[in-house]
Coordinates of C-alpha atoms and ligand atoms in Angstrom, one line a residue:
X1 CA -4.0 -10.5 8.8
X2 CA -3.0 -7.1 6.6
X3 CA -2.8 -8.4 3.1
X4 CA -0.8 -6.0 1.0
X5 CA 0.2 -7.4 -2.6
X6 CA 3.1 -6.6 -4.3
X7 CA 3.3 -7.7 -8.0
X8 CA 7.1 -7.5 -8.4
X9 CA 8.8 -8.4 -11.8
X10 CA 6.2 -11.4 -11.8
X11 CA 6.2 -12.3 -8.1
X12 CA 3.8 -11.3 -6.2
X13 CA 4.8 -10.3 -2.5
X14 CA 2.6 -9.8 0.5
X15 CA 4.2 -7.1 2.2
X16 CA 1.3 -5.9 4.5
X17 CA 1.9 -3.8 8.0
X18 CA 2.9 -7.5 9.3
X19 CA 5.2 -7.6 6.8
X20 CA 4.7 -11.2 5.8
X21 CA 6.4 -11.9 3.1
X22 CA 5.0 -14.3 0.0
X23 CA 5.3 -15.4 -3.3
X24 CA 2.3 -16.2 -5.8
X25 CA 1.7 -19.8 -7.3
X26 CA -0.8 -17.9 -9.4
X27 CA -0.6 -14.5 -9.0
X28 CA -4.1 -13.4 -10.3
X29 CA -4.2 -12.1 -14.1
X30 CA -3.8 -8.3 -14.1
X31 CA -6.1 -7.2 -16.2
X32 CA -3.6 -4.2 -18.2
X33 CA -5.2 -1.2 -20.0
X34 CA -3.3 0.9 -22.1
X35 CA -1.4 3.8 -20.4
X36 CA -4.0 7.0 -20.3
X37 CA -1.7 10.2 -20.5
X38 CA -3.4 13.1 -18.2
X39 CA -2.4 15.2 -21.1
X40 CA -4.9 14.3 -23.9
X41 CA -5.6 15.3 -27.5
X42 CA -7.7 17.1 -28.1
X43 CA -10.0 15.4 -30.1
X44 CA -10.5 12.9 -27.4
X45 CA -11.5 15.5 -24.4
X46 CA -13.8 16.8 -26.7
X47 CA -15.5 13.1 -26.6
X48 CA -14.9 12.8 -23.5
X49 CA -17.4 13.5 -20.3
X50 CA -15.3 14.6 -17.9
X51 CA -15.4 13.0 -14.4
X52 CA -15.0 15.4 -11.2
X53 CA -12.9 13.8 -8.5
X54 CA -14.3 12.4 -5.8
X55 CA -13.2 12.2 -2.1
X56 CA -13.7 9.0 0.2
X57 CA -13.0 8.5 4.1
X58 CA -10.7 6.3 5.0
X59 CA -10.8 4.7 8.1
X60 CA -7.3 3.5 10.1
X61 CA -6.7 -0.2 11.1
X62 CA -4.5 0.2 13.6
X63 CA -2.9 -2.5 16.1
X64 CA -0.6 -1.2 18.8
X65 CA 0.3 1.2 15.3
X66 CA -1.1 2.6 12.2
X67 CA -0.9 -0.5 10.1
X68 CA -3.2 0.1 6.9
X69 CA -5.9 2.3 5.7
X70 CA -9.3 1.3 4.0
X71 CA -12.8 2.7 2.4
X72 CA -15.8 1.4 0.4
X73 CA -16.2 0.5 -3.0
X74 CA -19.5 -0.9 -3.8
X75 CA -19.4 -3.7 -6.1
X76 CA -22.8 -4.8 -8.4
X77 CA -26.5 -4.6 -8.9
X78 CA -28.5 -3.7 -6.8
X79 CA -24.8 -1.8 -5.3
X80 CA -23.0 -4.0 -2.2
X81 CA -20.8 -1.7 0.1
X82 CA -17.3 -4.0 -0.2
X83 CA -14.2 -1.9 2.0
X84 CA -10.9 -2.5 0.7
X85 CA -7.1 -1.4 1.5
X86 CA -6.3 0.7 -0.8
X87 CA -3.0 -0.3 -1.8
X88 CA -0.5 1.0 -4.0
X89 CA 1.5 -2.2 -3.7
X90 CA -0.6 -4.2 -6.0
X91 CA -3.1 -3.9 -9.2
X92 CA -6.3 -6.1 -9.0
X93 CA -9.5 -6.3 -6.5
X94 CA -10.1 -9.2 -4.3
X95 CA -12.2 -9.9 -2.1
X96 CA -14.4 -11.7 0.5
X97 CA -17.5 -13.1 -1.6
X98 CA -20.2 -15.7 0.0
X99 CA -18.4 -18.4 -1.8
X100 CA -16.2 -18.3 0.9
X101 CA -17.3 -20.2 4.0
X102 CA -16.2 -20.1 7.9
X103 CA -12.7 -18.6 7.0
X104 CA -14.4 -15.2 6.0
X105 CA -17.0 -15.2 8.5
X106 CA -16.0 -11.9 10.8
X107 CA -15.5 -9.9 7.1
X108 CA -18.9 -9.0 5.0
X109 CA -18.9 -10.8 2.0
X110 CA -19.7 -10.1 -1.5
X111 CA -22.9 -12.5 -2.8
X112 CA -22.7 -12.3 -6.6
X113 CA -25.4 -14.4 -6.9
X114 CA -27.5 -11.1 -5.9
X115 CA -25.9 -8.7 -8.1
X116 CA -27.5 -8.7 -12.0
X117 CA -24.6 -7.7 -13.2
X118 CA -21.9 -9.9 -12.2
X119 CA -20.5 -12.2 -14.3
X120 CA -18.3 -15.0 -13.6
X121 CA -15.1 -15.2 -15.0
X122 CA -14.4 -19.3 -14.6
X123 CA -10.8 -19.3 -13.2
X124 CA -9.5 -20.2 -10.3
X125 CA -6.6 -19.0 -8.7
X126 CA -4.6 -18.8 -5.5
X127 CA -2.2 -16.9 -3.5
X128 CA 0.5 -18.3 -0.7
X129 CA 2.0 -16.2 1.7
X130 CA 4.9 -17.8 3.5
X131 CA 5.7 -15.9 6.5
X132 CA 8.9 -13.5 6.8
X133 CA 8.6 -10.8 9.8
X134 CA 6.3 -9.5 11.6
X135 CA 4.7 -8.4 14.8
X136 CA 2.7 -11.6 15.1
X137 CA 5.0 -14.4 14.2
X138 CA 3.4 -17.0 12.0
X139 CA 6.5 -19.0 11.1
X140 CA 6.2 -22.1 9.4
X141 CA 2.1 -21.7 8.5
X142 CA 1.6 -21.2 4.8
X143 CA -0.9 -18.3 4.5
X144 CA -3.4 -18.6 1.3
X145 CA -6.4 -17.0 -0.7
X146 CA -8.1 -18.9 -2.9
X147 CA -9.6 -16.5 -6.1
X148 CA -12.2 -16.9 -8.3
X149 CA -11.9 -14.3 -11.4
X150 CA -15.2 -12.0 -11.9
X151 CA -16.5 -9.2 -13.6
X152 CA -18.9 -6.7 -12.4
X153 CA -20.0 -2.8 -11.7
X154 CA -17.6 -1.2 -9.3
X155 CA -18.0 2.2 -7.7
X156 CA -16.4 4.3 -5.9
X157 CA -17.9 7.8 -3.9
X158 CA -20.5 7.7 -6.7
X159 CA -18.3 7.0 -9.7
X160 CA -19.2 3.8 -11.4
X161 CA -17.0 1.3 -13.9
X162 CA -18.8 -1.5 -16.0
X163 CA -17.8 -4.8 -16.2
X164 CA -14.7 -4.4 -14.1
X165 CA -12.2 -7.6 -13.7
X166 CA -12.1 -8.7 -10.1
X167 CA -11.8 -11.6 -7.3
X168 CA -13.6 -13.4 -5.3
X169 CA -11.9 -14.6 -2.3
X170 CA -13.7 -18.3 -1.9
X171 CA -11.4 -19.4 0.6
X172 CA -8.7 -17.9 2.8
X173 CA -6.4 -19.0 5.7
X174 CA -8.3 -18.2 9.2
X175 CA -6.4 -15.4 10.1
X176 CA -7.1 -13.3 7.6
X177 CA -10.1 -13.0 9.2
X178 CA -8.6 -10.3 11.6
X179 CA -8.7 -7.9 9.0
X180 CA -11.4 -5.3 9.6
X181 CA -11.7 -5.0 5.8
X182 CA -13.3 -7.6 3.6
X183 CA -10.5 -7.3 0.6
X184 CA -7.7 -5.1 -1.7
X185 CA -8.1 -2.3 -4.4
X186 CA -4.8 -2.6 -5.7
X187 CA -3.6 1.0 -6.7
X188 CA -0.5 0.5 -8.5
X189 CA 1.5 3.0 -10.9
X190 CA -0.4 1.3 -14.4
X191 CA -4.0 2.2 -14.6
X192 CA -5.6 -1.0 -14.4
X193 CA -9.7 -1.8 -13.7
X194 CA -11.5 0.9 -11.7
X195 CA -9.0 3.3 -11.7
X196 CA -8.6 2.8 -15.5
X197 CA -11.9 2.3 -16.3
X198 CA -12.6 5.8 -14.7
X199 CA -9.8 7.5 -16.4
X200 CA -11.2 6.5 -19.3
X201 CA -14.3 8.0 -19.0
X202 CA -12.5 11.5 -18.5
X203 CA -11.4 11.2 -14.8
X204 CA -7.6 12.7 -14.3
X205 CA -5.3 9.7 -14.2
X206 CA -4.1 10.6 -10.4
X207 CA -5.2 10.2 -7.4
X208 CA -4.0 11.3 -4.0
X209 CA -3.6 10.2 -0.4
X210 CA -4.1 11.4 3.1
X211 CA -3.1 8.6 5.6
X212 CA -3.4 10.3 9.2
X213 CA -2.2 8.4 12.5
X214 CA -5.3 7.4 14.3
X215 CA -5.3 10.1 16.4
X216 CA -5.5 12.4 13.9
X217 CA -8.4 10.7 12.1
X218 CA -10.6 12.2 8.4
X219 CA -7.8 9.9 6.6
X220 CA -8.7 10.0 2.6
X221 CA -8.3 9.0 -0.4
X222 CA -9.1 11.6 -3.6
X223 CA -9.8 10.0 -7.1
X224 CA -9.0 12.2 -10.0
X225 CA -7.4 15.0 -7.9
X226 CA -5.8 16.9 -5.3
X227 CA -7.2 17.9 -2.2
X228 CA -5.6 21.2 -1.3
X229 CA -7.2 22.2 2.3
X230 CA -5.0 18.8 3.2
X231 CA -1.5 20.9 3.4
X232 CA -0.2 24.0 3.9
X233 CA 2.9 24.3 1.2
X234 CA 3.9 23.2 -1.9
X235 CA 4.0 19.6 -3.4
X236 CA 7.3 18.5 -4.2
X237 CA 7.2 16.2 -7.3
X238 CA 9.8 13.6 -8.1
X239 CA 9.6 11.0 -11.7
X240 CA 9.0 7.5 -10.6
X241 CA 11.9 5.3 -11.5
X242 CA 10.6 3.6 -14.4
X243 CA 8.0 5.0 -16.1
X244 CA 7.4 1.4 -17.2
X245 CA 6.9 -0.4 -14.5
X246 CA 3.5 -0.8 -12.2
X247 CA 5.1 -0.2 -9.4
X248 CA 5.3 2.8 -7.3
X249 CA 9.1 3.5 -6.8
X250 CA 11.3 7.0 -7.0
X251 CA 15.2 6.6 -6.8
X252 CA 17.0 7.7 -3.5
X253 CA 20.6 8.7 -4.0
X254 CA 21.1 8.6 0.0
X255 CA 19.8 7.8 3.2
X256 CA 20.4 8.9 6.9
X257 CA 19.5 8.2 10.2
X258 CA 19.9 10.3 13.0
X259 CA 21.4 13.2 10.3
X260 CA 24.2 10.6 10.1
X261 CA 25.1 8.8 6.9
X262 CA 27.5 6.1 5.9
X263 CA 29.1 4.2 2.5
X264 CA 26.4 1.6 3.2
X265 CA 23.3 4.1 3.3
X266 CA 24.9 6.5 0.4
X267 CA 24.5 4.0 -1.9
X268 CA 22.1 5.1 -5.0
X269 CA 18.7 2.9 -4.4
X270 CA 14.9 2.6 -6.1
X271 CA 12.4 3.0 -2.9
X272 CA 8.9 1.3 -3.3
X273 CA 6.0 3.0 -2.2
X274 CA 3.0 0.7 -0.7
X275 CA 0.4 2.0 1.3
X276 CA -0.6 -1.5 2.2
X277 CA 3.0 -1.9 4.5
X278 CA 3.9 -0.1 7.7
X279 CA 7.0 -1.2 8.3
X280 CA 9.9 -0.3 6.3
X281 CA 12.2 -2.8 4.4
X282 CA 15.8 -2.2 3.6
X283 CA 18.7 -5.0 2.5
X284 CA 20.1 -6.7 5.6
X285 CA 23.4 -4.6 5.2
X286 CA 21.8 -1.3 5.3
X287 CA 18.9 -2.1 8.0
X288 CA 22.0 -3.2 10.1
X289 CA 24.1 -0.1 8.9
X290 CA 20.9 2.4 9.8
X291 CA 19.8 0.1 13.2
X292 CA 24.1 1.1 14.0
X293 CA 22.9 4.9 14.0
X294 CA 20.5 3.9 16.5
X295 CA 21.1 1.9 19.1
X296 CA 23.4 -1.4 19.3
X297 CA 21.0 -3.3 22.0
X298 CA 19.1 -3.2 18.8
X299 CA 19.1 -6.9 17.7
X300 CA 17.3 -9.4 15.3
X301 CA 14.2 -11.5 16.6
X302 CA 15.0 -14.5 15.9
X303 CA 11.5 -15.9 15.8
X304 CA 11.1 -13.9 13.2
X305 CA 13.5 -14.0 9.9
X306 CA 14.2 -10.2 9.1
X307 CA 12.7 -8.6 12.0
X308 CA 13.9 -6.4 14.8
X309 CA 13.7 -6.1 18.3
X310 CA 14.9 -4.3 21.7
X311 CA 13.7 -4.1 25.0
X312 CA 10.7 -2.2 25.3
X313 CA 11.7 -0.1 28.2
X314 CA 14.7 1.0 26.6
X315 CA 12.8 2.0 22.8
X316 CA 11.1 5.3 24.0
X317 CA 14.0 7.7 24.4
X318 CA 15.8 6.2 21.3
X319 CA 16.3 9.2 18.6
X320 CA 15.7 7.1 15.2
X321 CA 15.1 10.0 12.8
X322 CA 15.3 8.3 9.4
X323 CA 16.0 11.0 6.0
X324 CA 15.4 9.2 3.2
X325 CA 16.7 11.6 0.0
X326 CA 15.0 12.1 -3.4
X327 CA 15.5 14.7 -5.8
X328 CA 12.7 16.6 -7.3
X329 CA 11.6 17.0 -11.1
X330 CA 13.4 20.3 -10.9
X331 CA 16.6 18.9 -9.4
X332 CA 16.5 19.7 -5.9
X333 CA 17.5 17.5 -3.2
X334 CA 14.4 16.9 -0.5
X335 CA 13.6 14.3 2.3
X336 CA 11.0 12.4 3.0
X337 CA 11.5 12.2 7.6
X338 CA 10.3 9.7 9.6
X339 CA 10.2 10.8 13.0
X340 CA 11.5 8.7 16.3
X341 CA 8.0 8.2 17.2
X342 CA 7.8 5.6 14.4
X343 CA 10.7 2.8 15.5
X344 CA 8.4 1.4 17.9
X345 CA 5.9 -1.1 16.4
X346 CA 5.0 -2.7 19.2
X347 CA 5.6 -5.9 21.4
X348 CA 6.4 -9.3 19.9
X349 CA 3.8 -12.1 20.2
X350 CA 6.2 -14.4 21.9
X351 CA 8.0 -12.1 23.5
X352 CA 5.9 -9.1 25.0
X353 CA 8.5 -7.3 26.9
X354 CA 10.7 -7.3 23.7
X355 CA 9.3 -4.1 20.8
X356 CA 9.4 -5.0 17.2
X357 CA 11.2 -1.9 15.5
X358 CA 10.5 -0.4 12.1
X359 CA 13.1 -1.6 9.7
X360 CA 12.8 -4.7 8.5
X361 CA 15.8 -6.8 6.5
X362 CA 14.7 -7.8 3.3
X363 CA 17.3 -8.6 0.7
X364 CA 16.8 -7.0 -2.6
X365 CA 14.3 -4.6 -2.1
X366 CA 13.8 -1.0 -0.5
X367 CA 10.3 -0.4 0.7
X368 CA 8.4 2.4 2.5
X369 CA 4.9 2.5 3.0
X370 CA 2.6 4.4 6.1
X371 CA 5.0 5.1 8.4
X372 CA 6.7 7.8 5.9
X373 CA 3.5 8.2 4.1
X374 CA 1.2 9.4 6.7
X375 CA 3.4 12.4 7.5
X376 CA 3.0 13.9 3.9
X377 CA -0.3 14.8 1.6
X378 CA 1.1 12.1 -0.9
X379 CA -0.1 12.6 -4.6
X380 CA -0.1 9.5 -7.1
X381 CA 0.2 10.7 -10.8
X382 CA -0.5 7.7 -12.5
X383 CA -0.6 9.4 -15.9
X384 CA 2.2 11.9 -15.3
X385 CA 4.9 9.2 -13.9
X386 CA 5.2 10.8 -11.1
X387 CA 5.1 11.4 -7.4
X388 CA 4.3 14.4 -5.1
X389 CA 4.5 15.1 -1.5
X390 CA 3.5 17.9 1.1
X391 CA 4.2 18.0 4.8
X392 CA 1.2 17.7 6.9
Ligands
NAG1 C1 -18.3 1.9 4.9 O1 -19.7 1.8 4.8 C2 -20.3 1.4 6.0 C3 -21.8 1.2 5.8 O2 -22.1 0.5 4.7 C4 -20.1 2.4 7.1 O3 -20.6 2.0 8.3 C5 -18.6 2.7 7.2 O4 -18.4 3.8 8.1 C6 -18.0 3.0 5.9 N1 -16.6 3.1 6.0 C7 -15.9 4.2 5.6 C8 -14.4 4.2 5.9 O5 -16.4 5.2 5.1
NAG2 C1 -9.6 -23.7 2.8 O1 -8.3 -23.4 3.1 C2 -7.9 -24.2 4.2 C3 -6.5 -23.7 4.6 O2 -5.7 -23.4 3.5 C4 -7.9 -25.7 3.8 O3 -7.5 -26.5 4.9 C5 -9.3 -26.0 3.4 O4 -9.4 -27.3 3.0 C6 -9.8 -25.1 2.4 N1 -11.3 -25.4 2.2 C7 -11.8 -25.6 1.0 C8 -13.3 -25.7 0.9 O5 -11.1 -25.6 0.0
NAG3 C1 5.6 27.6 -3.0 O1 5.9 27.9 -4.4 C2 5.8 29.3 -4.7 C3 6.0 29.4 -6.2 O2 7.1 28.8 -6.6 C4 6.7 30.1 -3.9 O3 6.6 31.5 -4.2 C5 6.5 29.8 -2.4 O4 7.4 30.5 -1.6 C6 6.5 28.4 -2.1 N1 6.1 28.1 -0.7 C7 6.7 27.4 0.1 C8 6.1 27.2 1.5 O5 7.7 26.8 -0.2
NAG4 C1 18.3 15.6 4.5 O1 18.6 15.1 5.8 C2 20.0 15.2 6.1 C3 20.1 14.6 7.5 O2 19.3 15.2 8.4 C4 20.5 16.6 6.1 O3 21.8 16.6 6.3 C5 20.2 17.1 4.7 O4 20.6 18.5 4.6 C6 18.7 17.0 4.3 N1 18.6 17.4 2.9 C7 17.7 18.3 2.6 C8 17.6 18.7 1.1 O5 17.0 18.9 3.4

C-alpha cells in the first residue's frame, strides 16, 4: 500500500497513488521549527557553515503506472540505509523499525536497538486510513500504522542531522507490506526535522524534484538546490497560497480540459501539490464537469466511493488533455498540462476489463501530485514561499 500523508488543517489524510483516503486518531506530533528565510542576515551566514546541495536517485514504484517515487536516508549509529517516499504531502518520518513484527516483514526495518544514538521518545501513536478510491478497492478494511516517537541521526547523500524526531512503525495493516519502501520523509512547505535541521546548518531552504515516468528512469531529488542539466528553459515561479500554511498549494484561477473550459472549472481554486499521490482529486462537481469534456461512457466505480471508470478498450483513443492555470510571481498566466497519456490508471481489482481514470472526486479539496509533477523539473522553495516549474 502507497502511504502518502497529508496533514490538513489538523487532519491528517492518506492520499497516496491509491488514493485511499484517511483521517488520523493521532496524527503524529510534528515537530515545528521556526521558519528559516533563504535570505539571511548577515551576521548569521557569517556563523554559519554552509552546506552544498546534494543530489539522491530516486527510484519509481510503479504498478500498471507511476505511482510514487523513493530514495535512502540512513537513519543512526553505526548508519542504517532506511528508503522513504519522499512526500510533499506530509511533515514527519516514519518508518518500518524491528519493533514491528510479521506485518513489516517484505520491508527492511530500522533496529534502534543497534544504533548508539537513538533515543526513544516514549509515545505511542497511530494512524487509520479508511478507504476512499483507488485502483485496488479495500472498502470497508480499516488501514493503520501504529508509531512509536524517536529521535536519532538522519542522513541524507552524506548530509547528516542530530537528534532528529521520527517514527517507528511497530505495527502496520498487512498490506502495507506491498510497498517497496520501508517508510515516509514527509517534505511539506514548513521546514520541519531533516530538512530543517539541515537548513539550519547553512543548507538553502529548497529543494527540488525530478519525478520521471519509469521509462525514462535517473528520477531525483536535489537538497538545498537546483539541478539545472534537468531542463532546458526557464523556471516559472508562482507564491504558494498561504505562506502560512505546511502545505504545498498555489491558487488556480481556471481549469480546462481538452482546451475547453466551463462555469464549473473557471471557478478560482487552491491546488495541493503531493508527490506521494498519482491520481488527481477534484470536487465531485468539477471531476464530473472535466470527465463531461472527456468522454460520457465515463462513469463512477461504484466499488469504489470517488473513483472512475470506463471500459478499457474504449480509454486509449480518448483525448483527456487537462490545463490546469496558475499565474506566475510576475503575473503571467501559465499551465501546468497533463497529457492524455495520463487518464488511464489501469484496470480495477474487481473489475479488470473496466480502467480506473485519473480524477478522482473528493469534496473539498483540489489535489495534484505525479501525474502533473513528473512532466516538469519541479522546484520546492521552502524558504521563499514559493513554487517553480520547467518542462522536461
Ligand atoms: C538504496 O540503497 C540500497 C542499498 O543499501 C541500494 O540497493 C538501492 O539501489 C538504493 N536505492 C536508491 C533509490 O538509491
Ligand atoms: C497489529 O495490527 C493488526 C491489524 O490492525 C492487529 O490485528 C494486531 O492485533 C496488531 N498487533 C499488535 C501486536 O498490536
Ligand atoms: C528565459 O529567460 C530569459 C531572461 O528573461 C529570456 O531571455 C529567454 O528568452 C527565456 N527563455 C525561454 C526558453 O523562455
Ligand atoms: C492554457 O490552456 C488553455 C487550454 O488549452 C489555453 O486556451 C490557454 O491559452 C493556456 N494558457 C496559457 C497561458 O498558455
Amino acid at each position: 500500500m502507497s502511504s502518502a500523508l497529508l496533514h490538513l488543517l489538523g487532519l491528517c489524510l492518506l492520499l497516496p497513488a491509491y488514493s485511499l483516503l484517511a483521517a488520523a486518531q493521532t496524527a503524529p506530533a510534528p515537530q515545528t521549527i521556526r521558519l528559516q528565510s533563504r535570505v539571511v542576515p548577515v551576521e548569521a551566514t557569517l556563523r554559519r557553515r554552509a552546506l552544498n546541495p546534494v543530489t539522491v536517485p530516486l527510484a519509481d514504484f510503479f504498478l500498471g503506472t507511476d505511482l510514487q517515487w523513493f530514495g535512502n536516508l540512513t537513519v543512526g549509529t553505526p548508519p542504517q540505509t532506511v528508503s522513504v517516499v519522499f512526500d510533499t504531502g506530509s511533515s514527519t518520518l516514519e518508518f518500518a523499525s524491528t519493533l514491528c513484527g510479521a506485518p513489516c516483514d517484505n520491508q527492511v526495518k530500522f533496529d534502534s536497538s543497534k544504533s548508539s544514538t537513538f533515543v526513544d521518545g516514549g509515545t505511542t501513536s497511530s494512524i487509520t486510513f479508511s478507504t476512499g478510491v483507488g485502483v485496488d478497492p479495500v472498502v470497508g478494511a480499516n488501514y493503520r500504522l501504529t508509531l512509536r516517537s524517536g529521535r536519532d541521526t538522519v542522513g541524507i547523500g552524506g548530509l547528516s542531522a542530530p537528534a532528529t524526531s521520527l517514527f517507528l512503525i511497530t505495527n502496520q495493516t498487512a498490506k502495507f507490506g506491498i510497498d517497496p519502501f520501508s517508510g515516509i520523509q514527509g517534505m511539506g512547505a514548513r521546514a520541519q526535522g531533516l530538512f530543517a535541521s539541515l537548513v539550519s546548518q547553512g543548507l538553502p531552504s529548497l529543494f527540488s524534484l525530478y519525478l520521471t515516468p519509469k521509462a525514462v528512469g535517473n528520477a531525483e531529488m536535489t537538497v538545498g538546490g537546483i539541478d539545472s542539466t534537468k531542463f532546458a528553459g526557464n523556471l516559472t515561479f508562482a507564491s504558494v497560497a498561504n505562506a502560512n500554511s505546511n502545505t504545498w498549494s498555489l491558487t488556480s484561477p481556471q481549469l480546462f480540459v481538452n482546451g475547453k473550459t466551463t462555469t464549473v472549472l473557471k471557478a478560482s481554486r487552491n491546488v495541493i501539490f503531493d508527490s506521494g499521490t498519482s491520481n488527481i482529486l477534484f470536487p465531485t462537481a468539477t471531476a464530473n464537469a472535466m470527465y463531461a469534456l472527456i468522454s460520457a461512457d465515463i462513469a463512477p466505480h461504484a466499488a469504489e466511493p470517488g473513483a472512475y471508470g470506463i471500459a478499457c478498450d474504449k480509454i486509449g483513443s480518448l483525448p483527456a488533455v487537462i490545463d490546469i492555470g496558475f499565474t506566475s510571481q510576475n503575473g503571467v498566466a501559465f499551465n501546468l498540462t497533463i497529457p492524455s497519456s495520463e487518464l488511464n490508471v489501469g484496470p480495477f481489482a474487481d473489475n479488470p476489463a473496466i480502467c480506473q481514470t485519473l480524477i478522482n472526486a473528493f469534496d473539498g479539496l483540489s489535489l495534484v501530485g505525479g501525474s502533473v509533477l513528473k512532466h516538469y523539473y519541479s522546484v520546492w522553495d521552502v524558504g521563499g514561499h514559493r513554487m517553480g516549474f520547467a518542462a522536461i
